Every structure is written in C-alpha cells, then in structure tokens.
Amino acid sequence: MSNLELIKKLPKAELHLHIEGTLEPEMVFALAKRNNIELPYANAEELAALYDFSDLQSFLDLYYQATDVLQTRQDFYDLTWAYLEHCAEDRVVHCEIFFDPQSHTSRGIEFGEVIQGIDDALKAGQEKLGISSQLIMCFLRHLPEADALQTWEQAQPWLHLIQGVGLDSSEKDFPPQLFTNVFAKAKEAGLRLVAHAGEEGPADYIEQALDLLNIDRIDHGVRITESETLMQRVTDENMALTVCPLSNVRLCVYDDMAKHPLLTLLDRGIRVMINSDDPAYFGGYMNQNFIAVDEALSPSAEQIVALAKNSFLASFISEAEQQKWLAEIDAVAQ
Ligand code: ADE
Ligand code: ZN
C-alpha cells in the first residue's frame, strides 16, 4: 500500500483544532450576508489572498476579525458541521475541539449560544457520521487572567459539555504562569488541562505549563527541541505534543516543511501526532497535513502508523476505546 493510501485509510483522532479556525472564506461571506455584516473585503478570493502570514500575530489579527461573522447558535452549528464533514472525508473518527468563548462573549454573544450551537453539531456528528468528540474551552492569553476567571464563571452551567480547558492566542510575553489560578480551578472541577506552549514561545513556557498549570498535554511544543532535558522529561512522562505541521510552516515557525522536527521527535520516543490547528487558514485539514509531511519528510509506513496510534493514545477517550482504535489501525496497516 502506498503512503497516500495508508493515510486515507487509517482512522485518526484530531486533538488540536480551533473550531473558529475552520471558518472558510466562503462561509465568512455566507454568514456576513445572513447576519447583515459588511466586510472590508470584496469577496472570498480577496480575503483568502490575505492568508500570507509572517508570524502568529499576523494570523490572529485576521482570524479574530473573521470570527465576528459568527453570531447565532445556527452559525456555530453550521461551522462545526462543516468541520465534521471534513473529518468524515479524512477518516478522523474522534476529535477534541477547542473553542474561544472570549472571542464571542466580548462581542455580546451569549456563552450558551456558542456552546449549544457547537454541541448540537457534535451530537449530530456522533449520530449521523459516527464521529466521537469532546470540547476544550480555551482562555485567550493576551487578555488578563481576571477575564479568564470571568469566563470560567460563565461556563459553570455548561461544564457537563466541557471536557477540558486550554490556553491559546498570542504566546510571546504571555507565559503560562499568568494563568495558574484559573487552571487550578479547572483541575479542581475535574477537567483535563492543555496549553499552547513552545509554538513561538521558548521551551521555558513548556516547563511552566507542566509545572505551574499541571497540564495533561502540550499543544504545539515544537520548541522543545531547544532543551535536551525537557525532551527527556516528556519522553519519560509520556507527555504528548499535539503537533500541527502546516500551521508551523504557514506561521513561519519553520521556513520549510523539510526542517520540521516531527519525525525526529517521534523517533526519540516522544508522543507526537499530526493535527490541523486552523485548517481554513493553513492550507488543509488532517490528511493534507499528513500529505505535506509525507512529501517533505518521507516517513516510513511504520512512522505514519505510529503517528495515527499516538493520536488515540494521547486523546482523552477511555483506554478501552483507545485499544479498539489501535486494533483497527493494525488491521488497516497489515
Ligand atoms: N488560536 C488559534 N490558532 C492558534 C495558534 N496556532 N496558536 C495560538 N493561538 C491560536
Ligand atoms: Zn492552536
């Protein structure tokens, strides 16, 4: 079997996906029309032409602007459903989805509208497409912790729909240590914890996220390569890194996919897997990320299988569910 066939056939889990990052230019225009919003771009092509980023901030500026078209429960449903259709196409059978409530509540959108729209679609995805899912609420780190704590309070009626909390947005100058109180509250409530760390920020932010926030999984984490000690630690602790190859190249963390450390980390025994981050902005969904890695780094079939297996091993599904998918991967790969 070719690598391409293998990539298409393997069941995969997606663990690093911002639902707002699946907002395609065409949907920006469709929702703007539905909600009577005037956009500063003439059409979807003109908007897409702006997706030429120099760093994380240049992307975030546009991403938050586009997010303004999301207003109603139906909008969040349509956004999430469109992502789930991509999952079905790429054989993503389980996803753990980030959402950024502060991007919406700050515009006067009710927390409940956001989460119910997403949840309605996730339930339909389970029923109609057989895709399992969980929700991870992210705090925006460019805002003060007081804002995150307020969001934590707003989330209380909806905690039954939330599996975990995360930390995203501008990383440089916003270290994990600024968010210890809100993460402690989420841990006390029994939620799983993740945080973006070591995407653009230094390896020290990864260490802070582990030691001060007590995270269960590191999002991105690629700058771990700068610390031999930390690489050994995450290997020993079986700590996973949710790596996003196309994102890292489009945001200029690496100027070429050939320089991406994904396979180096994998071969060192670090639990890495492939994710799409913000696929509407970075050139593709799950399988496009696998294909970009395949073309630039020429992984062996065994490495591709290991990446797929890691996506389940690092997920928050039960061990029995994990074992079921590992057996399915073995069945496909043999
Ligand atoms: N929000 C959406 N995508 C992000 C990324 N790659 N890093 C930090 N925050 C984000
Ligand atoms: Zn991300």
mmCIF file of N, CA and C and ligand atoms in Angstrom, residues 16 18 20-21 56 59-60 63-64 98 100 140-141 167-171 196 199 220 244 247-248 251 277-278 282, ligand 1:
data_model
loop_
_atom_site.group_PDB
_atom_site.id
_atom_site.type_symbol
_atom_site.label_atom_id
_atom_site.label_comp_id
_atom_site.label_asym_id
_atom_site.label_seq_id
_atom_site.Cartn_x
_atom_site.Cartn_y
_atom_site.Cartn_z
ATOM 1 N N HIS A 16 -5.945 18.853 18.168
ATOM 2 C CA HIS A 16 -5.577 20.283 18.183
ATOM 3 C C HIS A 16 -6.272 20.955 17.008
ATOM 4 N N HIS A 18 -8.906 24.377 16.358
ATOM 5 C CA HIS A 18 -9.720 25.509 16.814
ATOM 6 C C HIS A 18 -10.934 25.580 15.908
ATOM 7 N N GLU A 20 -13.007 27.849 15.431
ATOM 8 C CA GLU A 20 -13.043 29.138 14.705
ATOM 9 C C GLU A 20 -12.038 29.153 13.552
ATOM 10 N N GLY A 21 -11.058 28.271 13.614
ATOM 11 C CA GLY A 21 -10.043 28.171 12.557
ATOM 12 C C GLY A 21 -10.478 27.302 11.397
ATOM 13 N N LEU A 56 2.614 34.342 14.171
ATOM 14 C CA LEU A 56 1.331 34.020 14.820
ATOM 15 C C LEU A 56 0.425 35.241 14.896
ATOM 16 N N PHE A 59 -1.503 36.272 11.799
ATOM 17 C CA PHE A 59 -2.644 35.382 11.577
ATOM 18 C C PHE A 59 -3.789 35.723 12.530
ATOM 19 N N LEU A 60 -3.464 35.873 13.818
ATOM 20 C CA LEU A 60 -4.514 36.093 14.824
ATOM 21 C C LEU A 60 -5.320 37.357 14.516
ATOM 22 N N TYR A 63 -7.790 36.363 11.921
ATOM 23 C CA TYR A 63 -8.649 35.287 12.470
ATOM 24 C C TYR A 63 -9.719 35.856 13.402
ATOM 25 N N TYR A 64 -9.322 36.778 14.273
ATOM 26 C CA TYR A 64 -10.315 37.363 15.185
ATOM 27 C C TYR A 64 -11.301 38.255 14.427
ATOM 28 N N PHE A 98 -11.153 22.733 20.234
ATOM 29 C CA PHE A 98 -11.038 23.974 21.012
ATOM 30 C C PHE A 98 -12.109 24.964 20.581
ATOM 31 N N ASP A 100 -13.061 29.295 21.588
ATOM 32 C CA ASP A 100 -12.581 30.511 22.274
ATOM 33 C C ASP A 100 -13.780 31.345 22.707
ATOM 34 N N LEU A 140 -8.045 33.038 26.296
ATOM 35 C CA LEU A 140 -7.166 33.871 25.467
ATOM 36 C C LEU A 140 -6.100 34.499 26.359
ATOM 37 N N ARG A 141 -4.845 34.161 26.071
ATOM 38 C CA ARG A 141 -3.767 34.580 26.981
ATOM 39 C C ARG A 141 -3.357 36.039 26.797
ATOM 40 N N LEU A 167 -5.211 26.945 26.674
ATOM 41 C CA LEU A 167 -4.685 28.319 26.679
ATOM 42 C C LEU A 167 -4.163 28.598 25.275
ATOM 43 N N ASP A 168 -4.696 29.668 24.645
ATOM 44 C CA ASP A 168 -4.239 29.957 23.279
ATOM 45 C C ASP A 168 -4.101 31.462 23.061
ATOM 46 N N SER A 169 -3.946 31.857 21.805
ATOM 47 C CA SER A 169 -3.704 33.237 21.360
ATOM 48 C C SER A 169 -2.209 33.594 21.483
ATOM 49 N N SER A 170 -1.909 34.885 21.431
ATOM 50 C CA SER A 170 -0.513 35.369 21.339
ATOM 51 C C SER A 170 0.350 34.782 22.458
ATOM 52 N N GLU A 171 1.406 34.088 22.091
ATOM 53 C CA GLU A 171 2.178 33.385 23.128
ATOM 54 C C GLU A 171 3.310 34.230 23.725
ATOM 55 N N HIS A 196 -1.287 25.751 24.869
ATOM 56 C CA HIS A 196 -0.324 26.028 23.808
ATOM 57 C C HIS A 196 0.968 26.477 24.496
ATOM 58 N N GLU A 199 5.223 27.113 20.863
ATOM 59 C CA GLU A 199 4.913 27.284 19.431
ATOM 60 C C GLU A 199 5.853 28.392 18.934
ATOM 61 N N HIS A 220 1.255 22.151 20.424
ATOM 62 C CA HIS A 220 2.454 22.505 19.634
ATOM 63 C C HIS A 220 3.694 21.931 20.350
ATOM 64 N N CYS A 244 1.307 20.496 14.779
ATOM 65 C CA CYS A 244 0.493 20.994 13.659
ATOM 66 C C CYS A 244 1.425 21.425 12.524
ATOM 67 N N SER A 247 0.475 24.397 9.985
ATOM 68 C CA SER A 247 0.408 25.622 10.776
ATOM 69 C C SER A 247 1.812 26.170 11.020
ATOM 70 N N ASN A 248 2.718 25.308 11.447
ATOM 71 C CA ASN A 248 4.077 25.754 11.772
ATOM 72 C C ASN A 248 4.791 26.355 10.570
ATOM 73 N N LEU A 251 2.923 29.777 9.635
ATOM 74 C CA LEU A 251 3.197 30.862 10.592
ATOM 75 C C LEU A 251 4.702 31.095 10.772
ATOM 76 N N ASP A 277 -4.899 22.379 13.423
ATOM 77 C CA ASP A 277 -4.870 23.701 14.072
ATOM 78 C C ASP A 277 -5.988 24.616 13.563
ATOM 79 N N ASP A 278 -5.741 25.323 12.469
ATOM 80 C CA ASP A 278 -6.726 26.234 11.870
ATOM 81 C C ASP A 278 -6.777 25.956 10.364
ATOM 82 N N PHE A 282 -4.579 27.499 6.950
ATOM 83 C CA PHE A 282 -3.203 27.000 6.818
ATOM 84 C C PHE A 282 -3.002 25.991 5.682
HETATM 85 N N1 ADE B 1 -5.582 30.369 18.169
HETATM 86 C C1 ADE B 1 -5.897 29.779 17.005
HETATM 87 N N2 ADE B 1 -4.822 29.194 16.485
HETATM 88 C C2 ADE B 1 -3.790 29.409 17.326
HETATM 89 C C3 ADE B 1 -2.430 29.046 17.348
HETATM 90 N N3 ADE B 1 -1.869 28.328 16.379
HETATM 91 N N4 ADE B 1 -1.671 29.469 18.377
HETATM 92 C C4 ADE B 1 -2.203 30.196 19.352
HETATM 93 N N5 ADE B 1 -3.479 30.553 19.377
HETATM 94 C C5 ADE B 1 -4.271 30.167 18.383
#
